[in-house]
Amino acid sequence: MNIKIKEVRTNRELRQFVKFNINLYKDSPYHVPGLIDEEVMTLSREKNPAFETCEAIYFLAYRDNKIVGRIAGIIVHKSNEIWKQKYARFGFVDFIDDKEVSAALFNAVTQWAASKGMEYLHGPLGFTDLDHEGMLIYGFDQLGTMATIYNYPYYPQHLENLGFTKEQDWKEYKIFIPGKVPERHLRIGEIVKQKYGLKILKFKKRKEIWPYARRIFETLNKAYKPLFGFTPLSDKQINYYVKMYIPMLRLDLISIIIRESDDTVIGFGISLPSMSKAMKKAKGSFFPTGFVYLLKALYSKPKVIDLYLMGVLPEYRNKGVNALVINDLAPIMNAFGCEYAESNPELETNNAIQSQWDYFKTEHHKTRRAYIKHI
């Protein structure tokens, strides 16, 4: 086998690791490239606070001195403690359609994970739930989103050939919001507000959201706690994501639900105009012109809305609180002339989140999978 596997050790190699994904998919009409600098920061031990409780290794595969694949091995020690397991993760994985290449990459990560005392390898997953996760297994002819992985159809075939099996699936939907929200849905929202003393907060100035920024992620920690593989964000991670994400949010597409009696954030919905086409034009770089495409898309009247994050405190789950977010968002989408909303990944076992679309026309257009293998 003329495949050489090399551990990434320098900043130059790390940027090559990130850029390989963009180079591999440069001719794909469906792939949405990330921002190179942002992904480098995610992978940086010096900049990503996840490394307080994580360790990672990155490998590049070469053939004839040309990069033909990449993979990351990640151990989230905090997750293993919470879920009482010895799991290593693989993520940031890409490779040409060559089984020798994929086998060499996964062999390298498997050996590393075994040397650390791990018993299983699963993924693709990142350091946290806010990183990209799940390998696309259905919907290869659909444009990706900024928050998800796109991969070629041969990827799952390679994983299954290597002995990986299904661990968990996520489904994604197009949600078509009608010109008028169903009366029953509106009525549920009003009943919920009155019964539990709730209020939807909207913001006109950026400074108005800052008092709630950390509380959004604290609510996320509680809302997502029982979900597959979730590990609560630490204080440093919350600060990291607040600084990263809050400045780029569009205020009219943020819905925060508070309990009026004590101003507690009991739920939230965060959406953005689809950035997919703008990200493709940017080709991984914010400068010199990428920021122009991104800002134009961010403040456009979008035809597609991406539903990025939605969460409700456990004690309010299944009580119709999500209806408040939809009732707030639907008129805004209609004013834009928006065609549909992208749900982004929803765990197939999360009936509560999927049932909120029962009153709307939906189209299941993508499925992605976490794979697992005993090592």
Coordinates of C-alpha atoms in Angstrom, one line a residue:
M1 CA 0.0 0.0 0.0
N2 CA 1.5 3.3 -1.1
I3 CA -0.4 5.4 1.4
K4 CA 1.5 7.4 3.9
I5 CA -0.3 8.6 7.1
K6 CA 1.2 11.6 8.8
E7 CA 0.2 13.3 12.1
V8 CA -0.5 17.0 11.8
R9 CA 2.0 18.8 14.0
T10 CA 2.4 22.3 12.5
N11 CA 0.1 25.3 11.8
R12 CA 0.9 24.9 8.1
E13 CA -0.2 21.3 8.2
L14 CA -3.3 22.2 10.2
R15 CA -4.4 24.7 7.5
Q16 CA -3.7 22.0 4.8
F17 CA -5.9 19.6 6.9
V18 CA -8.8 22.2 6.8
K19 CA -8.3 23.1 3.2
F20 CA -8.4 19.5 2.0
N21 CA -12.2 19.5 2.5
I22 CA -12.6 22.6 0.3
N23 CA -10.3 21.2 -2.4
L24 CA -12.0 17.8 -2.5
Y25 CA -15.5 19.4 -3.0
K26 CA -14.6 22.3 -5.2
D27 CA -16.7 20.9 -8.1
S28 CA -19.7 19.8 -6.0
P29 CA -22.9 21.9 -6.4
Y30 CA -24.2 20.7 -3.0
H31 CA -21.2 21.1 -0.6
V32 CA -21.1 24.2 1.5
P33 CA -17.5 25.1 2.6
G34 CA -16.8 26.3 6.1
L35 CA -14.6 29.3 6.9
I36 CA -11.0 28.2 7.1
D37 CA -10.0 30.4 10.0
E38 CA -13.0 29.3 12.0
E39 CA -12.3 25.6 11.6
V40 CA -8.6 26.2 12.4
M41 CA -9.7 27.8 15.6
T42 CA -12.0 24.9 16.4
L43 CA -9.1 22.5 16.0
S44 CA -6.6 24.6 17.8
R45 CA -5.6 23.4 21.3
E46 CA -4.7 27.0 22.2
K47 CA -8.0 28.6 21.2
N48 CA -10.7 26.1 21.7
P49 CA -11.7 25.8 25.4
A50 CA -13.0 22.2 24.7
F51 CA -9.4 21.1 25.1
E52 CA -9.8 21.5 28.9
T53 CA -11.6 18.2 28.9
C54 CA -10.7 16.8 25.4
E55 CA -7.7 15.5 23.6
A56 CA -7.4 15.1 19.9
I57 CA -5.1 14.0 17.1
Y58 CA -5.2 14.8 13.4
F59 CA -3.9 12.7 10.5
L60 CA -3.4 13.4 6.8
A61 CA -3.1 10.7 4.2
Y62 CA -0.7 11.2 1.3
R63 CA -0.2 9.4 -2.0
D64 CA 2.8 10.5 -4.1
N65 CA 3.2 13.5 -1.9
K66 CA -0.4 14.6 -2.5
I67 CA -3.0 14.8 0.2
V68 CA -5.8 12.3 -0.4
G69 CA -7.5 12.2 3.0
R70 CA -7.9 13.5 6.5
I71 CA -9.3 12.5 9.8
A72 CA -9.4 13.6 13.4
G73 CA -9.5 11.4 16.5
I74 CA -11.2 13.0 19.6
I75 CA -11.7 11.9 23.1
V76 CA -14.2 13.9 25.1
H77 CA -13.3 12.8 28.7
K78 CA -16.2 14.7 30.2
S79 CA -18.7 12.8 27.9
N80 CA -17.2 9.5 28.8
E81 CA -17.6 10.3 32.5
I82 CA -21.2 11.4 32.1
W83 CA -22.2 8.4 29.9
K84 CA -20.0 5.9 31.6
Q85 CA -18.3 4.7 28.5
K86 CA -14.9 4.5 26.8
Y87 CA -15.5 6.0 23.5
A88 CA -13.3 7.8 21.1
R89 CA -14.7 10.0 18.3
F90 CA -13.7 10.4 14.7
G91 CA -14.6 13.6 12.9
F92 CA -13.4 16.1 10.2
V93 CA -13.1 13.1 8.0
D94 CA -12.7 13.3 4.2
F95 CA -11.1 11.0 1.6
I96 CA -11.0 10.2 -2.1
D97 CA -12.9 7.2 -3.3
D98 CA -10.2 4.7 -2.5
K99 CA -10.7 2.0 0.1
E100 CA -6.9 1.9 0.8
V101 CA -7.0 5.6 1.8
S102 CA -10.1 5.3 4.1
A103 CA -8.7 2.1 5.7
A104 CA -5.4 3.7 6.4
L105 CA -7.0 6.8 8.0
F106 CA -9.3 4.8 10.2
N107 CA -6.6 2.4 11.1
A108 CA -4.5 5.3 12.4
V109 CA -7.3 6.7 14.5
T110 CA -8.2 3.2 15.8
Q111 CA -4.7 2.5 16.9
W112 CA -4.5 5.9 18.7
A113 CA -7.8 5.4 20.4
A114 CA -6.9 1.8 21.5
S115 CA -3.6 3.2 22.9
K116 CA -5.7 5.5 25.1
G117 CA -7.7 2.7 26.5
M118 CA -10.8 3.3 24.5
E119 CA -13.2 0.5 23.5
Y120 CA -15.3 2.0 20.8
L121 CA -14.8 4.5 17.9
H122 CA -17.9 6.4 16.8
G123 CA -18.7 9.4 14.6
P124 CA -18.5 11.6 12.8
L125 CA -18.7 13.9 15.8
G126 CA -16.9 16.9 17.0
F127 CA -15.8 18.3 20.4
T128 CA -19.4 19.5 21.2
D129 CA -22.9 19.3 19.9
L130 CA -22.3 22.7 18.2
D131 CA -19.7 21.1 15.9
H132 CA -20.7 19.4 12.7
E133 CA -21.8 15.8 13.2
G134 CA -23.4 12.9 11.3
M135 CA -22.4 11.5 7.9
L136 CA -25.0 12.1 5.2
I137 CA -26.6 8.8 4.0
Y138 CA -29.6 10.3 2.2
G139 CA -30.1 13.5 0.3
F140 CA -26.9 13.7 -1.7
D141 CA -28.7 15.9 -4.3
Q142 CA -29.7 18.5 -1.7
L143 CA -27.7 21.7 -1.0
G144 CA -26.0 21.5 2.4
T145 CA -26.2 24.1 5.2
M146 CA -23.6 26.0 7.1
A147 CA -24.3 23.9 10.2
T148 CA -24.0 20.4 8.6
I149 CA -21.6 18.0 6.9
Y150 CA -21.9 17.2 3.2
N151 CA -20.2 14.1 1.9
Y152 CA -20.1 12.1 -1.2
P153 CA -22.3 9.0 -1.5
Y154 CA -19.3 6.7 -1.3
Y155 CA -18.4 7.7 2.3
P156 CA -21.1 5.4 4.0
Q157 CA -20.1 2.5 1.8
H158 CA -16.5 2.9 3.0
L159 CA -17.5 3.0 6.6
E160 CA -19.7 -0.1 6.3
N161 CA -16.9 -1.9 4.5
L162 CA -14.7 -1.2 7.5
G163 CA -17.2 -2.8 9.9
F164 CA -18.9 0.3 11.2
T165 CA -22.7 0.0 12.0
K166 CA -25.5 2.5 12.7
E167 CA -25.5 4.1 16.1
Q168 CA -27.8 7.0 15.7
D169 CA -29.6 8.8 12.8
W170 CA -30.7 12.4 12.4
K171 CA -33.4 13.5 10.0
E172 CA -33.7 16.9 8.3
Y173 CA -36.9 18.5 6.9
K174 CA -38.0 21.3 4.7
I175 CA -40.8 23.0 6.6
F176 CA -43.3 24.9 4.5
I177 CA -44.9 27.7 6.5
P178 CA -48.4 28.6 5.2
G179 CA -49.4 32.2 4.6
K180 CA -51.5 31.9 7.7
V181 CA -50.5 29.9 10.7
P182 CA -53.3 27.4 11.6
E183 CA -55.7 28.8 14.2
R184 CA -55.2 25.8 16.5
H185 CA -51.5 26.4 16.5
L186 CA -52.0 30.1 17.4
R187 CA -54.5 29.2 20.1
I188 CA -52.0 26.7 21.7
G189 CA -49.4 29.5 21.8
E190 CA -51.8 31.9 23.6
I191 CA -53.0 29.2 26.1
V192 CA -49.3 28.3 26.9
K193 CA -48.4 32.0 27.5
Q194 CA -51.3 32.6 29.8
K195 CA -51.0 29.3 31.7
Y196 CA -47.3 29.6 32.5
G197 CA -46.9 33.3 32.5
L198 CA -44.6 33.4 29.5
K199 CA -43.4 36.2 27.2
I200 CA -41.5 36.3 23.9
L201 CA -38.6 38.7 23.8
K202 CA -37.6 40.5 20.6
F203 CA -34.6 42.8 20.2
K204 CA -34.0 45.9 18.1
K205 CA -30.5 46.7 19.3
R206 CA -27.6 44.3 19.7
K207 CA -26.9 45.5 23.3
E208 CA -30.4 44.4 24.3
I209 CA -29.6 40.7 23.8
W210 CA -26.3 40.6 25.7
P211 CA -27.9 40.2 29.2
Y212 CA -29.6 37.0 27.8
A213 CA -26.7 35.6 25.8
R214 CA -25.2 33.3 28.4
R215 CA -28.6 32.3 29.6
I216 CA -29.4 31.0 26.2
F217 CA -26.5 28.5 26.4
E218 CA -27.3 27.7 30.0
T219 CA -30.9 26.8 28.9
L220 CA -29.4 24.8 26.0
N221 CA -27.3 22.8 28.5
K222 CA -30.4 21.8 30.4
A223 CA -32.6 21.2 27.3
Y224 CA -30.1 19.0 25.5
K225 CA -28.8 17.1 28.5
P226 CA -30.7 13.8 27.7
L227 CA -29.9 13.8 24.0
F228 CA -27.4 11.5 22.3
G229 CA -23.8 12.2 23.2
F230 CA -24.5 15.6 24.6
T231 CA -22.0 17.1 27.0
P232 CA -22.9 20.3 28.9
L233 CA -20.8 23.3 27.9
S234 CA -18.5 24.7 30.5
D235 CA -18.4 28.3 31.5
K236 CA -15.4 28.9 29.3
Q237 CA -17.1 27.2 26.4
I238 CA -20.2 29.3 26.9
N239 CA -18.1 32.5 26.8
Y240 CA -16.4 31.2 23.7
Y241 CA -19.7 30.6 21.8
V242 CA -21.3 33.8 23.0
K243 CA -18.4 35.8 21.6
M244 CA -18.4 33.7 18.4
Y245 CA -22.1 33.6 17.6
I246 CA -24.0 36.4 19.2
P247 CA -22.4 39.2 17.0
M248 CA -23.4 37.3 13.8
L249 CA -27.0 36.6 14.7
R250 CA -29.9 38.5 13.0
L251 CA -32.0 40.1 15.7
D252 CA -35.4 39.6 14.1
L253 CA -34.8 35.9 13.8
I254 CA -34.1 35.4 17.5
S255 CA -37.0 34.3 19.8
I256 CA -36.4 34.1 23.5
I257 CA -39.1 32.9 25.8
I258 CA -39.0 34.1 29.4
R259 CA -41.0 33.4 32.5
E260 CA -42.2 36.9 33.3
S261 CA -42.2 36.4 37.1
D262 CA -38.4 36.0 37.3
D263 CA -37.1 36.6 33.8
T264 CA -35.9 33.0 33.5
V265 CA -35.1 31.9 29.9
I266 CA -37.2 28.8 29.5
G267 CA -36.9 28.4 25.8
F268 CA -35.3 29.9 22.6
G269 CA -35.3 29.7 18.9
I270 CA -32.3 30.9 16.8
S271 CA -32.6 31.1 13.0
L272 CA -30.6 32.7 10.2
P273 CA -31.2 33.3 6.5
S274 CA -29.7 30.4 4.5
M275 CA -26.0 31.3 4.1
S276 CA -25.2 28.3 1.9
K277 CA -24.9 30.1 -1.4
A278 CA -22.9 32.9 0.1
M279 CA -20.5 30.4 1.8
K280 CA -20.0 28.7 -1.6
K281 CA -19.1 32.1 -3.1
A282 CA -16.7 32.9 -0.2
K283 CA -14.8 29.6 -0.8
G284 CA -13.7 29.3 2.8
S285 CA -12.3 32.9 3.1
F286 CA -13.8 35.9 4.8
F287 CA -11.4 38.2 2.9
P288 CA -11.0 39.9 0.5
T289 CA -14.6 39.5 -0.7
G290 CA -16.2 36.7 1.3
F291 CA -17.5 39.0 3.9
V292 CA -19.5 40.9 1.3
Y293 CA -21.3 37.8 0.2
L294 CA -22.0 36.8 3.8
L295 CA -23.2 40.1 5.0
K296 CA -25.5 40.5 1.9
A297 CA -27.0 37.1 2.6
L298 CA -27.3 37.8 6.4
Y299 CA -29.4 40.9 5.8
S300 CA -31.4 39.8 2.8
K301 CA -35.0 38.8 2.5
P302 CA -34.2 35.1 2.3
K303 CA -36.1 32.4 0.4
V304 CA -34.8 29.9 2.9
I305 CA -34.5 30.1 6.6
D306 CA -32.2 27.8 8.6
L307 CA -33.5 26.8 12.0
Y308 CA -30.2 26.5 13.9
L309 CA -31.0 26.0 17.6
M310 CA -34.2 25.5 19.5
G311 CA -34.5 24.4 23.1
V312 CA -37.0 24.3 26.0
L313 CA -36.3 23.6 29.6
P314 CA -37.2 19.9 30.5
E315 CA -40.1 21.0 32.9
Y316 CA -41.8 22.8 30.0
R317 CA -41.3 20.1 27.4
N318 CA -44.4 18.7 25.6
K319 CA -46.5 21.6 26.9
G320 CA -46.7 23.6 23.6
V321 CA -43.9 26.1 24.3
N322 CA -42.3 25.4 20.9
A323 CA -45.5 26.8 19.3
L324 CA -44.5 30.2 20.6
V325 CA -41.3 30.2 18.6
I326 CA -43.1 29.1 15.4
N327 CA -45.9 31.6 15.9
D328 CA -43.2 34.3 16.2
L329 CA -41.2 33.2 13.2
A330 CA -43.9 32.4 10.7
P331 CA -45.1 36.0 10.1
I332 CA -41.5 37.1 9.6
M333 CA -40.9 34.3 7.0
N334 CA -44.1 35.3 5.2
A335 CA -43.1 38.9 5.1
F336 CA -39.8 37.8 3.5
G337 CA -41.6 35.7 0.9
C338 CA -39.7 32.8 2.3
E339 CA -40.3 29.4 0.6
Y340 CA -39.4 27.1 3.5
A341 CA -37.3 26.6 6.6
E342 CA -34.5 24.0 7.0
S343 CA -34.9 22.1 10.2
N344 CA -31.2 21.1 10.3
P345 CA -30.5 17.7 12.1
E346 CA -33.1 16.3 14.5
L347 CA -32.5 13.0 16.2
E348 CA -34.9 10.4 14.8
T349 CA -35.7 9.4 18.5
N350 CA -36.6 13.0 19.5
N351 CA -40.3 12.8 19.0
A352 CA -40.9 16.0 20.9
I353 CA -39.0 18.2 18.4
Q354 CA -40.4 16.4 15.3
S355 CA -44.0 16.6 16.6
Q356 CA -43.9 20.4 16.5
W357 CA -44.2 20.3 12.7
D358 CA -47.4 18.3 12.8
Y359 CA -49.4 21.3 11.7
F360 CA -47.3 22.1 8.7
K361 CA -46.4 20.5 5.4
T362 CA -42.9 19.0 5.6
E363 CA -40.5 17.1 3.3
H364 CA -37.9 14.8 4.7
H365 CA -35.0 15.5 2.4
K366 CA -31.8 14.4 4.3
T367 CA -30.7 11.8 6.8
R368 CA -27.3 11.6 8.4
R369 CA -25.8 8.9 10.6
A370 CA -23.4 8.4 13.5
Y371 CA -21.5 5.1 13.0
I372 CA -19.9 3.0 15.7
K373 CA -17.4 0.1 15.9
H374 CA -15.8 -1.9 18.7
I375 CA -12.1 -1.6 18.6

